[in-house]
Coordinates of C-alpha atoms in Angstrom, one line a residue:
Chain A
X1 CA -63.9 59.6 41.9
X2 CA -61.0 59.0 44.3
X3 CA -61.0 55.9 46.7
X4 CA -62.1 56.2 49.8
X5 CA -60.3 54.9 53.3
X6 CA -61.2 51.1 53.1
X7 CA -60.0 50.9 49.5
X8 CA -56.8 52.3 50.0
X9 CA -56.5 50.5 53.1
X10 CA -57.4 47.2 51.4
X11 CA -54.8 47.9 48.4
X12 CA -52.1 48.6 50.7
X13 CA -52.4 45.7 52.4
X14 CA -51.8 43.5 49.2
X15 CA -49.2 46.1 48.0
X16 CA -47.0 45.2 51.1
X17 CA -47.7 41.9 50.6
X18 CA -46.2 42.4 46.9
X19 CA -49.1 42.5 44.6
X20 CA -48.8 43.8 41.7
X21 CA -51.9 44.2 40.2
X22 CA -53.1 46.4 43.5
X23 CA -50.4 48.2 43.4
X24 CA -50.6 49.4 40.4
X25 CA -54.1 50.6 41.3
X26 CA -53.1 51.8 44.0
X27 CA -50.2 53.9 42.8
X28 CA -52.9 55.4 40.3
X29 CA -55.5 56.3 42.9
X30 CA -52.4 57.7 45.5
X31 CA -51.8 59.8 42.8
X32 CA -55.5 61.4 42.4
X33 CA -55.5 62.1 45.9
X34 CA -52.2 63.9 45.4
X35 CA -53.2 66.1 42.7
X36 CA -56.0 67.4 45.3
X37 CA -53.7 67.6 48.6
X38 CA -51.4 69.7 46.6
X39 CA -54.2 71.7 44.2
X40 CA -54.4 74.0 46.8
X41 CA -51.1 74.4 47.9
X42 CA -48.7 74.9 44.9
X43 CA -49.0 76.3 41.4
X44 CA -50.3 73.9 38.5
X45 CA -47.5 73.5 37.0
X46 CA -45.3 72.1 39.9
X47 CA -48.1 69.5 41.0
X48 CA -47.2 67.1 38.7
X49 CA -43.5 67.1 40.1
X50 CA -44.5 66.9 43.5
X51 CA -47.2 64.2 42.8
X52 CA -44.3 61.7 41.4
X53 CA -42.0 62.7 44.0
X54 CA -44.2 61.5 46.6
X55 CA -45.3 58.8 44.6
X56 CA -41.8 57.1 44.7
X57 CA -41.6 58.4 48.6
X58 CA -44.6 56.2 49.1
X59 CA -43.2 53.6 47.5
X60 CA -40.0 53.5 48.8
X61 CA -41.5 53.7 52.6
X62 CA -44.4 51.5 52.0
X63 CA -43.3 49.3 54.7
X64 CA -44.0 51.8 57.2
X65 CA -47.6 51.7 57.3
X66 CA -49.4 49.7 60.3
X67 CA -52.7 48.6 59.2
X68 CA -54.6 48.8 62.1
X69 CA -53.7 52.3 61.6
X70 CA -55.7 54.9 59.1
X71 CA -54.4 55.3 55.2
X72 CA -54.9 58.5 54.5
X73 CA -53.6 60.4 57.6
X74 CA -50.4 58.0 56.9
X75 CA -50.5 59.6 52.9
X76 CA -50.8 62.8 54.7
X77 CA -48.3 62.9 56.8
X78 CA -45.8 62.1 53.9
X79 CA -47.1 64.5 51.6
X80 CA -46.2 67.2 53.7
X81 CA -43.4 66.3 54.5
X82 CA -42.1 66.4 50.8
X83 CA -43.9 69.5 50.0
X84 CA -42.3 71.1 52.9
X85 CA -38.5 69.5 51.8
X86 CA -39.8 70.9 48.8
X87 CA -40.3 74.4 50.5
X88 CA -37.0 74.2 52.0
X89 CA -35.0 73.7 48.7
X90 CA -37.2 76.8 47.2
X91 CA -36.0 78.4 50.7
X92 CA -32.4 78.3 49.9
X93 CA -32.1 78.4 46.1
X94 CA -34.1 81.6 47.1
X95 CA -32.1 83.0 50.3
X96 CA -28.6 81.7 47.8
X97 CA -30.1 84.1 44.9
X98 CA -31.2 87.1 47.6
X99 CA -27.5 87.7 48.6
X100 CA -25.8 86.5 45.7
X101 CA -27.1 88.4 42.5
X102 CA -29.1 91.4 42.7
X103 CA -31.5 90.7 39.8
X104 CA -34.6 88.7 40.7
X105 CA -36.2 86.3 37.8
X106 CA -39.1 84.0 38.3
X107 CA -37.9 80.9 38.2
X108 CA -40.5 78.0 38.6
X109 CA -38.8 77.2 41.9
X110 CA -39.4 80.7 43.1
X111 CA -43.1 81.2 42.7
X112 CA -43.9 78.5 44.2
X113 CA -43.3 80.2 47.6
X114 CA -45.4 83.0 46.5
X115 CA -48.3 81.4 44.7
X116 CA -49.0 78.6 48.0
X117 CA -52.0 79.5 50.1
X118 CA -50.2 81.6 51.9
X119 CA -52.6 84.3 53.4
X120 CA -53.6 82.4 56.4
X121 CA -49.4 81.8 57.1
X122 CA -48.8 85.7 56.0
X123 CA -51.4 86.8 58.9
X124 CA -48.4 85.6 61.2
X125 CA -45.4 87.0 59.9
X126 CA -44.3 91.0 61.1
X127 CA -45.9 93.2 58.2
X128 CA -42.7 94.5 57.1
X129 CA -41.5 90.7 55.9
X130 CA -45.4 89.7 54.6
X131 CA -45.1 93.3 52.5
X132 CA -41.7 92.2 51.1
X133 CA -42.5 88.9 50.2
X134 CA -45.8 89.8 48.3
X135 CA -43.9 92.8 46.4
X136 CA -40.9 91.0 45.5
X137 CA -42.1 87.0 45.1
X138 CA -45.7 87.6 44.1
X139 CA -45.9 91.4 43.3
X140 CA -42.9 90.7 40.6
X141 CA -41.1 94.0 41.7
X142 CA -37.7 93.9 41.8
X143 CA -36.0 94.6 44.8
X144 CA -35.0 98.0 43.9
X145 CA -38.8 99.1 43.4
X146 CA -39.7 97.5 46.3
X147 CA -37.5 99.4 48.4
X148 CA -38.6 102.5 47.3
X149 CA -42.3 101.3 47.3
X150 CA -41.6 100.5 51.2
X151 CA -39.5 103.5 52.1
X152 CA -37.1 100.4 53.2
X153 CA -33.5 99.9 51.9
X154 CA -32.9 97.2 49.3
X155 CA -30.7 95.4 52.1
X156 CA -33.5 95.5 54.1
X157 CA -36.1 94.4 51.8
X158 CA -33.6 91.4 51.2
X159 CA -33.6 90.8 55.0
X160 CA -37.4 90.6 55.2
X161 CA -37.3 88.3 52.4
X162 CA -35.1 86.0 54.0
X163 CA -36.2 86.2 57.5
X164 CA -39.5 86.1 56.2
X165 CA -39.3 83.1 53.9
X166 CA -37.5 81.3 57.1
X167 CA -40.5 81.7 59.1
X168 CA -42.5 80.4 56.5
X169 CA -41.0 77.5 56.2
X170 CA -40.9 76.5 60.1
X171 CA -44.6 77.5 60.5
X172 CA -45.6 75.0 57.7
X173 CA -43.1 72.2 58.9
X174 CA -44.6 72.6 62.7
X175 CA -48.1 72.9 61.6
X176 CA -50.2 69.7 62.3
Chain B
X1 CA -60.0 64.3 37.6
X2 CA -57.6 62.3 35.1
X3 CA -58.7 64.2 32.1
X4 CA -57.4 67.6 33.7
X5 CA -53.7 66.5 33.1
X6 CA -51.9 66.9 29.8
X7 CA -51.6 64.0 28.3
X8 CA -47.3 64.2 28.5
X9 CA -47.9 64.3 32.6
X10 CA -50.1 61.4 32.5
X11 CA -47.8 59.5 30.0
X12 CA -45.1 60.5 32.8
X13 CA -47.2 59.2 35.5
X14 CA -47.6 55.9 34.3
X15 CA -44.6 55.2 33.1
X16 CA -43.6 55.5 36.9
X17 CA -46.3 53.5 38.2
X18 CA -45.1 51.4 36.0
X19 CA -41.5 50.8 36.5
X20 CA -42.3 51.1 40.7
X21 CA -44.8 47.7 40.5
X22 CA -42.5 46.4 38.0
X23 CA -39.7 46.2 41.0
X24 CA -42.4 45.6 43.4
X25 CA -41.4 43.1 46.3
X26 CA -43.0 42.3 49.5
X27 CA -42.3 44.0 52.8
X28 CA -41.5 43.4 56.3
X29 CA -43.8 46.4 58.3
X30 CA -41.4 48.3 60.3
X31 CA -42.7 48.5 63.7
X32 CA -42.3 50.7 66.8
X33 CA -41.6 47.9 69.2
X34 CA -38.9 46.2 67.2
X35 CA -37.6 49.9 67.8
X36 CA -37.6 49.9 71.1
X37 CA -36.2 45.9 71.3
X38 CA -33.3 47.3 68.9
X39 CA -32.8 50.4 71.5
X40 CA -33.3 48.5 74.5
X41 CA -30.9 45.7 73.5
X42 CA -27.9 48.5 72.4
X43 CA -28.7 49.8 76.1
X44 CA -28.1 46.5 77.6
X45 CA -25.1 46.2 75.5
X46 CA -24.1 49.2 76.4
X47 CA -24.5 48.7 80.3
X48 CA -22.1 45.6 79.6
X49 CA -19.4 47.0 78.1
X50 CA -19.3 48.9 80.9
X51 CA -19.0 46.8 83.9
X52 CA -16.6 45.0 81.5
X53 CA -14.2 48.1 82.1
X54 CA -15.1 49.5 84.9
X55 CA -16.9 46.8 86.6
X56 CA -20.1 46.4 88.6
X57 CA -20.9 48.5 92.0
X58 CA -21.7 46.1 94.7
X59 CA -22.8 49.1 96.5
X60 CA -25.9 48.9 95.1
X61 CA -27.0 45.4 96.1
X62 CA -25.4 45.9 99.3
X63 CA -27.6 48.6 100.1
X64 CA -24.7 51.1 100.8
X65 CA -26.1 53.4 97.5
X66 CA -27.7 56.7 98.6
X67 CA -31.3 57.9 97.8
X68 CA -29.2 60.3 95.4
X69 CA -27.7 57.6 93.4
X70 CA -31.5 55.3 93.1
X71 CA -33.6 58.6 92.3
X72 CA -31.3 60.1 89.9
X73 CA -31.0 56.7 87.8
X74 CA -34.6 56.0 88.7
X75 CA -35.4 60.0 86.1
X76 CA -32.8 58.6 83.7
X77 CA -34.4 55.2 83.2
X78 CA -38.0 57.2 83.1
X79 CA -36.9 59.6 80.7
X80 CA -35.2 57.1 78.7
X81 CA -38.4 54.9 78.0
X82 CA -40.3 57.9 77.4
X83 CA -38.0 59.4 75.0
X84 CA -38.0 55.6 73.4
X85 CA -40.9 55.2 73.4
X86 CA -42.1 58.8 71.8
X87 CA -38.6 58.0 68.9
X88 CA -40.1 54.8 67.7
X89 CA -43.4 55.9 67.3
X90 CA -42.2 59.0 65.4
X91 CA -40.5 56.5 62.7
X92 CA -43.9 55.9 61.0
X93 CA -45.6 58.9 59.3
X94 CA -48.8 60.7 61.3
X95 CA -50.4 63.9 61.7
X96 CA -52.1 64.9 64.7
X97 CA -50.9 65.2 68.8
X98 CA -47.6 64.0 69.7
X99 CA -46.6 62.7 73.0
X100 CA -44.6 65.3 75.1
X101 CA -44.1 63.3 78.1
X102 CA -40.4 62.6 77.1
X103 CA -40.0 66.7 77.2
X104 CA -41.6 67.0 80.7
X105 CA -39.4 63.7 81.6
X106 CA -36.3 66.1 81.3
X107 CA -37.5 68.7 83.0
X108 CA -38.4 66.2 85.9
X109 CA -34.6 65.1 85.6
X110 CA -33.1 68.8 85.5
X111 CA -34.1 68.9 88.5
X112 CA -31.5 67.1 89.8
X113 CA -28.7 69.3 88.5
X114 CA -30.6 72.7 90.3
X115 CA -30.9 70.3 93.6
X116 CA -26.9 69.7 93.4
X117 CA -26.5 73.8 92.9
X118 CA -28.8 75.0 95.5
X119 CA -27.1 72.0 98.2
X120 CA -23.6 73.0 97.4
X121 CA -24.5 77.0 97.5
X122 CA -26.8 76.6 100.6
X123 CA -23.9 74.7 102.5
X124 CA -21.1 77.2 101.0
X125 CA -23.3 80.2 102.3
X126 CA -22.9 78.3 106.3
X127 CA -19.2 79.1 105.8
X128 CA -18.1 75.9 107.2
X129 CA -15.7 75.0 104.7
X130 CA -15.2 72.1 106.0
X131 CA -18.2 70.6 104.6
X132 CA -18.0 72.6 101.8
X133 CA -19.8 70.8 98.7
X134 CA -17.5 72.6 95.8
X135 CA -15.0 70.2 97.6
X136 CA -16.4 67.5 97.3
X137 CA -13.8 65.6 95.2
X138 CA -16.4 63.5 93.2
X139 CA -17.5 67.0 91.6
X140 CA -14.1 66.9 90.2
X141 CA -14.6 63.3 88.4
X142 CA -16.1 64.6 85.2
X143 CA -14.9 61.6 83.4
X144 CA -18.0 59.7 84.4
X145 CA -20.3 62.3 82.0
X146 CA -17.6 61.3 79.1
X147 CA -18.0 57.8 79.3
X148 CA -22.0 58.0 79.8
X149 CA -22.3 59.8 76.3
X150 CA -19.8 57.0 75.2
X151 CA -22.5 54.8 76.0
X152 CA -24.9 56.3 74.8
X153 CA -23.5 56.6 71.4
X154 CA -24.3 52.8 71.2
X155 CA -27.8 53.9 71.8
X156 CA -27.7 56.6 69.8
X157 CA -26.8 54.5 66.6
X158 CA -29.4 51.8 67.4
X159 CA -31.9 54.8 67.1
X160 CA -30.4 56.1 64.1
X161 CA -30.5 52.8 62.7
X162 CA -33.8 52.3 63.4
X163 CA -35.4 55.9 62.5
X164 CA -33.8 55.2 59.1
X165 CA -35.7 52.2 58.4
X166 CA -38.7 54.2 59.2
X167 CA -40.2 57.3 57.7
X168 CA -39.8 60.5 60.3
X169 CA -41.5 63.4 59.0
X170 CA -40.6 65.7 61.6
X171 CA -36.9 65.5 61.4
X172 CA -35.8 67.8 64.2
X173 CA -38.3 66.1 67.1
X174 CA -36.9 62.8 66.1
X175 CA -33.2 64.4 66.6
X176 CA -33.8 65.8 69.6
X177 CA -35.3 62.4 71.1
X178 CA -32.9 60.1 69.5
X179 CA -30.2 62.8 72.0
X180 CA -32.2 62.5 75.0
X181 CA -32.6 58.4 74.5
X182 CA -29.1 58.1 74.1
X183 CA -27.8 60.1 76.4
X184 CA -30.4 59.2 79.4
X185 CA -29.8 55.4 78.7
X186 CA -26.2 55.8 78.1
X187 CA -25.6 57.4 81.2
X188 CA -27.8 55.4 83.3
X189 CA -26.1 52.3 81.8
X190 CA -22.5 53.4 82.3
X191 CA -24.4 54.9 85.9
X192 CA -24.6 51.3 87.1
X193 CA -20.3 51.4 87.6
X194 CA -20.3 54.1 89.1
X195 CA -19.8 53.9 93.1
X196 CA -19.6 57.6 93.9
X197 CA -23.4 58.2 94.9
X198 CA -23.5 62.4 96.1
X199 CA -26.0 64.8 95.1
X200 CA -23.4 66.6 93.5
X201 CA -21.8 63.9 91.4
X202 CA -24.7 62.2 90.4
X203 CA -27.1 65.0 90.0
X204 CA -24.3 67.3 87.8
X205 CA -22.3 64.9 86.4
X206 CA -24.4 62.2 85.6
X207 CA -27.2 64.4 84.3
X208 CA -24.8 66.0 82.1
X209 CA -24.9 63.5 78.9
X210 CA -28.3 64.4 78.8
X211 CA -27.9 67.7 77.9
X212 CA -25.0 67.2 75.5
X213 CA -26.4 64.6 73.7
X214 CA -29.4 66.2 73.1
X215 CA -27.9 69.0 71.9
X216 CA -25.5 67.3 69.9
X217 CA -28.1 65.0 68.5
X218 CA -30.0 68.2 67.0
X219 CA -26.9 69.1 64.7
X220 CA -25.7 65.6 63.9
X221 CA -28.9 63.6 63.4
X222 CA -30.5 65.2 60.7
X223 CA -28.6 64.4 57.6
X224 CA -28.6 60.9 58.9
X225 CA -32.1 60.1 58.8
X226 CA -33.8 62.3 56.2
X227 CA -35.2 61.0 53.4

């Protein structure tokens, strides 16, 4: 069972006022929410990392919730923003590896693009770039195959990639 | 929901939650209108500092300014509390609408600058040169857009400052209104010096730090206030 609105509210309040018994409550229940926010956004093995990252984000910018202002839209809001900083660091390790070194390996950082809830996000991208990505990132071809899968050269199917993962990354960052 | 975690996650977890309350001390909110105190105070500062140096046009308490002069100050000084106003609020984290009055405020003010193109070319095209506005000599004084992004660097660090004691989550609207504060305020408080009062000087040149410290805010800002 995860807290609702008043309770979180009510915590916070005596965590800026430095409780530490609520805070450590708080922390707790900040994390449950977390796990849920993220279950449907990033593999299950990179929740946990993303949960304690934002943890110590919350904690660190605690100060800048208003409480005559909603808690969870506040939790929200930072949330996302990590897990798209976090996007943006799998962005360029990615884009870094495209043009760098021909071999592609799954790294944990690198399926994390592909395995977020991505076919509502793909539906916008040019099908060239959305067909590269899901070969390559969730497909596990390298790009050689993919290129001949596609009829597309392998310096195109890195393009795509690139251009594609880009695009990803600015549609999640502007989406309210 | 607990139970789903291994049990090396959840020994991680704690051990965070425990160290954080361990350090935990209590805080002073950040709010919006401290923001804007902070940003309105580096403005006055900034205004100032100016008449310090270049001193204080009488012109317009004497009533000599043009309409040129009060309505292009008059878009700065709305653009700058809109673009204040919308920087402040973006220092604490939300989802939902955001206010883009500040973005219609500049395209109110950028009016000004096509005004001061389509006077100058509508007087060139009469061939009487010797009205012509491309001579007007306080075109030439491009000095004035310099020293109203000087200004507005003072602003522009009281925003920084500011934004960094918040929590922006969108990093490159807060940039982008931390250029348009500081350059709309900067210029309208270095704008107070300034006696020459044409639609060409005042609607070019002292439009101009707008644009360039928008601009320049978009590339420089970020790296100062992410987090």
């Amino acid at each position: 069972m995860v807290a609702d609105e008043p309770t979180f509210a009510r915590l916070m309040v005596a965590a800026q006022d430095g409780d530490k018994a609520a805070t450590n409550v708080l922390l707790s229940e900040v994390g449950v929410w977390l796990e849920r926010y993220f279950k449907r956004r990033v593999p299950p093995h990179s929740i946990d990392d993303l949960v304690q990252d934002v943890l110590i984000a919350f904690y660190t910018k605690r100060a800048t919730w208003d409480p005559s202002r909603a808690f969870l839209p506040w939790l929200a809001a930072i949330a996302r923003y990590r897990w798209v900083d976090h996007l943006r660091k799998v962005y360029k390790h990615d884009a870094k590896e495209l043009f760098e070194d021909d071999a592609v390996e799954d790294s944990e950082e690198e399926v994390v693009l592909a395995r977020v809830s991505l076919d509502r996000l793909f539906g916008q991208l040019p099908d060239k770039q959305a067909e590269a990505i899901q070969l390559v990132k969730i497909g596990g071809l390298s790009i050689r195959e993919a290129a001949e899968k596609t009829g597309q050269s392998e310096s195109l199917v890195k393009v795509n990639i690139h251009r594609g993962l880009k695009k990803l990354a600015a549609m999640v960052e502007k989406a309210d | 929901m607990k139970n789903d975690i291994p049990s090396s996650t959840r020994m991680d977890r704690d051990a965070l939650i425990a160290a954080l309350t361990e350090d935990l001390t209590p805080v002073k909110r950040v709010k919006p209108a401290n923001g804007a105190i902070l940003i309105g105070f580096a403005t006055i500062v900034a205004a100032i500092v100016s008449i310090a140096i270049f001193e204080f046009w009488t012109g317009m308490v004497s009533g000599e300014a043009s309409g040129f002069f009060w309505i292009t100050n008059g878009l700065l000084m709305v653009l700058g509390a809109a673009s204040t106003s919308a920087l402040v609020a973006s220092a604490l984290p939300r989802v939902g609408t955001r206010a883009n009055a500040p973005f219609w405020s500049a395209a109110m003010l950028a009016v000004m600058p096509v005004a001061a193109l389509l006077t100058m070319f509508s007087i060139e095209a009469t061939h009487d040169h010797s009205v012509s506005a491309f001579a007007d000599p306080a075109l030439l004084y491009f000095e004035c857009a310099l020293y109203g992004t000087g200004a507005g660097l003072l602003v522009a660090t009281a925003a920084v400052m500011f934004l960094r004691q918040g929590a922006p989550v969108s990093i490159e609207r807060a940039s982008w209104l931390t250029g348009l504060a500081a350059g709309s305020l900067g210029s309208l408080a270095y704008g107070i010096t300034c006696p020459l009062d044409t639609i060409s000087h005042v609607g070019i040149v002292h439009v101009l730090p707008v644009a360039v410290s928008a601009v320049a805010a978009r590339f420089v800002v970020p790296p100062l206030i992410r987090w």
